[in-house]
XYZ file of C-alpha atoms in Angstrom:
458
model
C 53.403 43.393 17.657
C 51.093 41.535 19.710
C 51.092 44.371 22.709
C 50.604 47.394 19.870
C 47.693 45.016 18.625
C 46.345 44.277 21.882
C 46.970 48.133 22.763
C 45.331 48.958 19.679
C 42.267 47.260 19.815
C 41.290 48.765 22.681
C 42.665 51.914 22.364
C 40.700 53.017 18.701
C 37.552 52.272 19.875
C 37.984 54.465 23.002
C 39.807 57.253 21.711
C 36.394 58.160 19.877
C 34.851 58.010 23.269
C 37.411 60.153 24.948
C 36.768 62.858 21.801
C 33.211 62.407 22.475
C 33.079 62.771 26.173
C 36.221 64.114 26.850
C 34.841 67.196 25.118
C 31.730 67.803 27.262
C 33.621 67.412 30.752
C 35.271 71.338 30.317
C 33.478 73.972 29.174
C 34.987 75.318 25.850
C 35.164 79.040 27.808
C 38.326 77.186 29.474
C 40.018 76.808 26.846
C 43.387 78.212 26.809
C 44.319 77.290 30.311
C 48.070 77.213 31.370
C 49.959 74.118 32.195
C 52.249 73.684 35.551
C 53.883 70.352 34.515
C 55.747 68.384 37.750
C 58.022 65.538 36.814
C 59.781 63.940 39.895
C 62.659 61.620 39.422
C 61.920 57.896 41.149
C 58.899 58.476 42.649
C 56.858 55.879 43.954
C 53.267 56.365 45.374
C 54.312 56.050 48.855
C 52.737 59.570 50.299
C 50.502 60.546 52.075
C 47.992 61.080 50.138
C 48.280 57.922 48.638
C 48.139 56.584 52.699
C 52.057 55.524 53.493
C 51.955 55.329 57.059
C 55.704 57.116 57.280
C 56.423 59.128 53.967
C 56.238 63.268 54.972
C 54.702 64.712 51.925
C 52.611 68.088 52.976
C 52.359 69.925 49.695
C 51.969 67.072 47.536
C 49.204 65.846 49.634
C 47.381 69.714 49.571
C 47.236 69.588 45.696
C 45.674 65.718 46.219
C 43.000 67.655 48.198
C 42.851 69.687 45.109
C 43.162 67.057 42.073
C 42.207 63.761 41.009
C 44.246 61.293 42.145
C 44.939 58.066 40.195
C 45.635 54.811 41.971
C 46.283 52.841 39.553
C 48.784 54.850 37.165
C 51.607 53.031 35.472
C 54.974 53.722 33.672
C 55.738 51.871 30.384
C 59.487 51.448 30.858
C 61.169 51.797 34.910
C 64.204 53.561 34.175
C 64.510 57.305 33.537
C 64.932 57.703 30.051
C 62.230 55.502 27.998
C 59.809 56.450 30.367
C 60.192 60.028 29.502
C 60.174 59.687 26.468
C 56.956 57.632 26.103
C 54.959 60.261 28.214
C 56.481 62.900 26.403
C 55.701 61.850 22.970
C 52.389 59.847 24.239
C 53.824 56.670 22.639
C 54.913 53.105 23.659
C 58.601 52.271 23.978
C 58.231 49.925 21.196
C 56.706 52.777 18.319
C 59.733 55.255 19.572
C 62.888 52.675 19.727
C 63.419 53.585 23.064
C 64.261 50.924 25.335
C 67.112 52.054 27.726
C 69.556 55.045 28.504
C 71.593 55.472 25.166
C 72.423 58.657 23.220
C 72.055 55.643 19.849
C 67.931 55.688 21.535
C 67.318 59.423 20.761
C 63.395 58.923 19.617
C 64.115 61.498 16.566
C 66.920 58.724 15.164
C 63.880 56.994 14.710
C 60.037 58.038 14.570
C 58.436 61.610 14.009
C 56.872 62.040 17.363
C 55.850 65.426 18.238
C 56.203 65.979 22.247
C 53.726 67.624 24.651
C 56.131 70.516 24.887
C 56.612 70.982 21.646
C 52.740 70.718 20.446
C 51.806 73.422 23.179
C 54.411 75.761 21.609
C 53.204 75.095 18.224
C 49.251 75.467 19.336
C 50.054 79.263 20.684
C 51.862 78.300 24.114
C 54.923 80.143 25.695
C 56.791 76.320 26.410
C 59.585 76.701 29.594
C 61.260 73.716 30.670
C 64.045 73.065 33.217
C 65.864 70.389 35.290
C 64.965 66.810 34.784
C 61.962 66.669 32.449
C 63.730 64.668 29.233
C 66.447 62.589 30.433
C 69.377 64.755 30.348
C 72.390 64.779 27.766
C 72.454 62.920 24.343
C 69.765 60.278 25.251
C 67.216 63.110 24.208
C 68.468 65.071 22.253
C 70.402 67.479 25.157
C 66.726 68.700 26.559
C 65.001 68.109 22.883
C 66.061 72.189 23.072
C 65.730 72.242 19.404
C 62.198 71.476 18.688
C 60.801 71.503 22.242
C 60.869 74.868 23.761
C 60.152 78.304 22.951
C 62.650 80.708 22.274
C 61.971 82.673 26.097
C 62.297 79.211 27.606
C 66.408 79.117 26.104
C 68.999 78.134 27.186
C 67.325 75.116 28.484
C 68.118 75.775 32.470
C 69.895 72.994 34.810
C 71.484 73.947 38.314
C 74.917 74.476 37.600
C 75.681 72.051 40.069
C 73.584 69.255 39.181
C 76.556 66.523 38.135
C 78.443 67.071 41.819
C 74.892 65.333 43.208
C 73.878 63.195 40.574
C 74.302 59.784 40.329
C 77.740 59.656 38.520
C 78.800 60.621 42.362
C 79.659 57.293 44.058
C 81.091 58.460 47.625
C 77.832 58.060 49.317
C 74.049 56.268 48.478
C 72.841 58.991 51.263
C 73.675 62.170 52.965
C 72.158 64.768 55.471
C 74.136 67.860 54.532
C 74.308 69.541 57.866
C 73.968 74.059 57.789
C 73.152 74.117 54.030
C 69.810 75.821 52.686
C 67.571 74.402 49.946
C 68.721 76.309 47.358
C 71.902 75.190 48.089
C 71.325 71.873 46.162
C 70.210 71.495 42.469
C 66.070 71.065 43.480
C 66.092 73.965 45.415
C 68.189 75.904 42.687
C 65.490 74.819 40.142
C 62.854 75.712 42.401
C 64.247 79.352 42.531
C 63.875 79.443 38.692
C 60.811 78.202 38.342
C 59.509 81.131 41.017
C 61.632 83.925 38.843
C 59.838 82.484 35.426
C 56.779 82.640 37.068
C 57.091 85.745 38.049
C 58.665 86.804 34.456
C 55.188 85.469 33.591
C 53.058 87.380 35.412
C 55.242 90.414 34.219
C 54.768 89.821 30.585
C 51.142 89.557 31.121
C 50.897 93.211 32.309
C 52.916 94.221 29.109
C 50.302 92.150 27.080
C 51.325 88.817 26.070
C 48.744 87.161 25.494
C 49.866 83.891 25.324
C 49.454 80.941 27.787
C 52.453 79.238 29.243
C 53.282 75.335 29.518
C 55.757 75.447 32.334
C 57.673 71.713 33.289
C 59.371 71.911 36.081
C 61.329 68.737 36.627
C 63.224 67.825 40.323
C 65.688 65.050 40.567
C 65.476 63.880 44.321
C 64.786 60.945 45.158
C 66.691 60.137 42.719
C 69.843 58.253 44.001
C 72.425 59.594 45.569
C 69.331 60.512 48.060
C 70.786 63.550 49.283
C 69.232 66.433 51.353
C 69.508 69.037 53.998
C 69.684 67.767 57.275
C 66.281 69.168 58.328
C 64.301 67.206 55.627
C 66.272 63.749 57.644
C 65.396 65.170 60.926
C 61.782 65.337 60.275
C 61.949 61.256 60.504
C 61.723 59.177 63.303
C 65.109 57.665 64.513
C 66.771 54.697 61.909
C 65.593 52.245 64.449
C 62.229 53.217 64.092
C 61.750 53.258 60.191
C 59.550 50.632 59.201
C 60.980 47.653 57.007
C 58.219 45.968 54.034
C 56.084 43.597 54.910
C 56.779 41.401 52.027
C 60.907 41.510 51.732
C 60.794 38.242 50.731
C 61.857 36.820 46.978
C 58.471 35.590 45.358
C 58.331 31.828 45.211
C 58.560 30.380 41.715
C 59.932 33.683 40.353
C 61.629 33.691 37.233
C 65.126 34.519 37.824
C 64.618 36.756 34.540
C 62.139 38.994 36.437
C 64.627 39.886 39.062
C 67.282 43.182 38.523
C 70.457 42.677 40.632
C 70.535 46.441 42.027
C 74.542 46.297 41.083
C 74.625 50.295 40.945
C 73.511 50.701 44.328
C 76.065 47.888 45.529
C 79.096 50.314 44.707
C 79.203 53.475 46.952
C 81.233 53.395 49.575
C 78.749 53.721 52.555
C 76.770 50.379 51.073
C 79.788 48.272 49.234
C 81.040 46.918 52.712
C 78.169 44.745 52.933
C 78.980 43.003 49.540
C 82.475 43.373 48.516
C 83.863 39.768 47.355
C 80.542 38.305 47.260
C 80.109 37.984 43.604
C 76.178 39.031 44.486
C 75.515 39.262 40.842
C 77.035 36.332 39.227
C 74.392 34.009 39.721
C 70.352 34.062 41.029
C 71.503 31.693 44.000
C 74.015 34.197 45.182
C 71.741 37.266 44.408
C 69.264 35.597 46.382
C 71.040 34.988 49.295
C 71.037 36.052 52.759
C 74.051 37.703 52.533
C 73.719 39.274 49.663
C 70.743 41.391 50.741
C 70.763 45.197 52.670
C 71.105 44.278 56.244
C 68.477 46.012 58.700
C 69.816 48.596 59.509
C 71.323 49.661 56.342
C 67.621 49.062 54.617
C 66.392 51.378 57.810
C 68.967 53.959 57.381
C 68.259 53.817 52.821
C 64.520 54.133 53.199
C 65.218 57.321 55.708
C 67.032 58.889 53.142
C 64.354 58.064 50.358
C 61.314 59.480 52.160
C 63.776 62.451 53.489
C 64.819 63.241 49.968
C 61.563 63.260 48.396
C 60.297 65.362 51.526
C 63.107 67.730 50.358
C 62.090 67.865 47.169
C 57.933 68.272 48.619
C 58.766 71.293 49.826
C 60.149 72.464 46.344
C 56.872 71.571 44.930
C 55.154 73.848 47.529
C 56.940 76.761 47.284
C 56.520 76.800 43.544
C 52.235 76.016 44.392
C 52.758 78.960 46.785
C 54.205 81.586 43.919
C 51.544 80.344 41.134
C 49.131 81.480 43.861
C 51.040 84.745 44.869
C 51.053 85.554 40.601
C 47.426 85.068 40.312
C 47.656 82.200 37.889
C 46.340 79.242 40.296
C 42.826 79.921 38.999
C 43.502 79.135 35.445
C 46.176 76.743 35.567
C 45.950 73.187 35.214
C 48.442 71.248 37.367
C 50.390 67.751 36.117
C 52.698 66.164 38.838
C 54.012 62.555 38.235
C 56.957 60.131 39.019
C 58.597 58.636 35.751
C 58.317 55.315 37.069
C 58.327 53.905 41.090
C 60.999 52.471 43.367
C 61.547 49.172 45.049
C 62.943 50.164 48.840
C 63.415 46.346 49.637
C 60.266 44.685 48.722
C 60.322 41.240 47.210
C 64.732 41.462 47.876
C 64.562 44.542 45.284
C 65.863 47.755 45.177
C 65.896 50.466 42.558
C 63.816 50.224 39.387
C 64.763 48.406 36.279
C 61.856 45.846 36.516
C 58.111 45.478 36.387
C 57.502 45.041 39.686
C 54.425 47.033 40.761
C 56.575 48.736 42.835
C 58.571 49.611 39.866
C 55.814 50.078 37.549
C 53.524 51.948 39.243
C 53.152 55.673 39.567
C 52.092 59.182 41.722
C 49.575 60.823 39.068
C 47.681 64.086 40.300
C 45.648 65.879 37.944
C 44.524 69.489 39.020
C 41.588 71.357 36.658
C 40.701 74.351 39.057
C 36.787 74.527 39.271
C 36.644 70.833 38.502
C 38.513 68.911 40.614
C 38.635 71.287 44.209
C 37.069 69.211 46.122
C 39.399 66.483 45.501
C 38.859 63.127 43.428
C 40.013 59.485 43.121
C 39.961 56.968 39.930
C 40.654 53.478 40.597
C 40.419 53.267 36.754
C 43.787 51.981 34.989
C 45.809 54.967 33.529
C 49.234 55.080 31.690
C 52.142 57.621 31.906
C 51.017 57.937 27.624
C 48.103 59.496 28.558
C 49.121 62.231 29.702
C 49.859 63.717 26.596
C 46.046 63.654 25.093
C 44.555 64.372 28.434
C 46.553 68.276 28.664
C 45.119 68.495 24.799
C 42.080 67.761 25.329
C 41.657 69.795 29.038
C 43.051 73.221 27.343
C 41.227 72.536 24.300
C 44.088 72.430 21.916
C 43.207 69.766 18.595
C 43.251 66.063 20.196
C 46.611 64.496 18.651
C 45.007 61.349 16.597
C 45.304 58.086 17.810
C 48.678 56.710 15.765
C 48.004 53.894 13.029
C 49.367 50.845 13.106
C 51.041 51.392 9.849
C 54.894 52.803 9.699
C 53.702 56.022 7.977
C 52.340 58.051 11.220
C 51.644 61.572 11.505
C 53.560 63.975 13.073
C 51.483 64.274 16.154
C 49.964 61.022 17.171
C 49.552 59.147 20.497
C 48.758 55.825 21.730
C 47.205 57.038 24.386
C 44.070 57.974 25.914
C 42.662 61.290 27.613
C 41.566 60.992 31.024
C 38.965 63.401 30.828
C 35.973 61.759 31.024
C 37.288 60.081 34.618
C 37.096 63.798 35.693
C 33.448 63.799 35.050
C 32.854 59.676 35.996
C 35.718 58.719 38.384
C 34.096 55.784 38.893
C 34.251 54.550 35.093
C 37.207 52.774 32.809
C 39.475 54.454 29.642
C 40.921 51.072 29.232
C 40.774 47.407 30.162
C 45.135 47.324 30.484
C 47.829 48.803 31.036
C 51.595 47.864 29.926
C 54.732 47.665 31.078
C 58.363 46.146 29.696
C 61.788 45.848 30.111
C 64.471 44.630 28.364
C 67.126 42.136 29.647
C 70.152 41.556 30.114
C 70.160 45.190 29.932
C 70.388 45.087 33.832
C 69.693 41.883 35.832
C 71.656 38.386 35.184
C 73.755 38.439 32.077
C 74.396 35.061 32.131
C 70.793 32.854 32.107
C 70.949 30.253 29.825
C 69.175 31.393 26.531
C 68.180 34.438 28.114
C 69.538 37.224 25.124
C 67.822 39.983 24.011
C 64.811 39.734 25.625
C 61.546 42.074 26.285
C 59.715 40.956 28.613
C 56.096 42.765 29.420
């Protein structure tokens, strides 16, 4: 209560500012733009354009030149499916009962929340989805394919391959898959559809519709297991030469409740040699130990494979840039791209997500308004993944969702967030004075901490 309060306070008096603002930053003759909508599975800010001095990111970097770019963007929940779910619906894990990855935490079970989506179909938008955008399966509702989407944007598409790569697939944390092509793994298969919608799209416009689109396009690398063609691996300096963090180190004083044991990525079999009968995640003494931890080279040879699967999945996002531009549509599109939450690759002894760790916690956020933001911008300001949602309103100049009450009755379409507009016009000003981040426990970390049950820890 005292984080919705705290949120609150802040939030109502703003939100008449955004509506104020917000509304003079875009000229109303814009209205009606389309939405390309990126979500990308794990993926911390380490590119280029946010200056990692190894990461290979290209495209991503040549829409920075185009976008604003926010530095200080941050997830409310690191893990897949509560994160979603608050950007999607604009509100905090704690207003949509959505904590974790359950199919008993679909948001509907529990609140009325209206997702972006699903408010862009009902304000006169063609809405297309595919691949990762809601957490897959029962968690949300299979796709939220019942209220979400528009009828041209069904059946809801995923690779047909997707579950041979995914993470239920324990034989190997990383692969280079040697003589394969792109679309011969589930990105590059949902990078082909994206191109074939968009050019669908660009048909149905020369037959008349008259409708704009909200396309989400949502890739799963890096997600673990980080796999990709060998070429994406190659384009990386040898293991040797990968660069290990500077601050690998557990934080002194830490509380051992802050910590998440990384147990999933302790059991395929090209990383559970280093830990078998070690008991790493019985206790914070043995977690913390030496032994316990990714040797060199292993950590070497797991951040290769992170930076060459998101590279892999970089070059997705550019050839689906490059066909927006080939349909004509770059010109009156806005562009979305986030991560649903980071990824620790070994700093402070962490790996994974499931934490709030900044390296957890924070986020990749580009925003692209074509005549607006060309020449590329930057906002230090603090942002949230929740406002997102009010931002697209307010840009295509759709009705501004309402800022939810604090009391249980809320409306349909309501957010606890905040447009970013009026950073596009000030980049140099603040929407907000915080931003938050939780995470249950013992959901993941050490089940056994003496009076440590059922916590949520911010």
């Amino acid at each position: 209560h005292k984080l919705k309060t705290m949120a609150y306070s802040a939030g109502l008096v703003l939100a008449i500012a955004v509506v104020i603002v917000g509304s003079t930053v875009v000229d109303s003759s814009r209205n009606g733009m389309n939405v390309l909508f990126f979500a990308i599975d794990d993926l911390r800010p380490e590119l280029g354009c946010y200056g990692s001095k190894q990461a290979l990111s290209p495209h991503i970097d040549a829409l920075a030149k185009k976008s604003m770019l926010f530095e200080r963007a941050y997830c409310q929940v690191a893990v897949c499916s509560p994160s979603r779910t608050s950007l999607l619906t604009g509100r905090r894990p704690d207003t949509n009962h959505v904590w974790t990855i359950s199919p008993e935490e679909y948001w509907r079970m529990f609140t009325n929340a209206t997702t972006i989506p699903q408010y862009f179909k009902e304000n006169g938008y063609i809405s297309i989805g595919m691949g990762k955008v809601f957490h897959p399966g029962a968690p949300n509702g299979f796709d939220d394919s019942k209220y979400s989407w528009s009828p041209e944007g069904l059946p809801y598409y995923h690779s047909p391959i997707e579950k041979d790569y995914g993470p239920g697939n324990k034989t190997s944390l990383w692969w280079a898959f040697e003589g394969i092509e792109d679309n011969q793994l589930p990105d590059g298969q949902i990078c082909d559809n994206a191109i074939t919608v968009l050019q669908n799209l660009r048909k149905n416009k020369t037959q008349g519709e008259d409708r704009p689109f909200f396309l989400a396009v949502g890739f799963h690398k890096p997600h673990v297991p980080q796999y990709a063609p060998k070429k994406y691996f190659d384009m990386y300096p040898p293991v040797d030469k990968i660069l290990l963090p500077e601050n690998p180190d557990i934080p002194k004083e830490m509380p051992d409740i802050a910590y998440e044991t990384w147990s999933v990525l302790r059991e395929f079999d090209n990383t559970k040699m280093y830990f078998e009968g070690k008991n790493c995640t019985e206790s914070p003494d043995k977690a913390y130990s030496k032994e316990c931890q990714f040797p060199d080279n292993a950590a070497r040879e797991f951040r290769r494979a992170y930076y060459a699967a998101m590279t892999y999945t970089d070059y997705q996002v550019g050839k689906v840039l490059t066909e927006l531009e080939k349909q004509g549509f770059a010109n009156d599109t806005i562009i979305v791209l986030w991560g649903d939450h980071g990824w620790q690759l070994g700093e402070h002894a962490e790996w994974a997500k499931f934490s709030n760790f900044e390296d957890a916690t924070r986020v990749p956020f580009l925003l692209r308004f074509p005549g607006l933001t060309d020449g590329g911008m930057r906002s230090n300001a603090l942002v949230e993944l929740i406002d997102i949602f009010p931002s697209l309103a307010d840009l295509t100049g759709i009705p501004m969702p309402p800022v939810c009450p604090e009391s249980k009755e809320q409306p349909l379409a309501c957010v606890e967030g905040l447009s970013v507009a009026p950073l596009l016009k000030n980049p140099s000003s603040q929407i907000k004075n915080a931003s938050f981040s939780q995470y249950p426990r013992p959901n993941v970390g050490f089940s056994h901490l003496p009076g440590k049950c059922g916590l949520m820890f911010y």
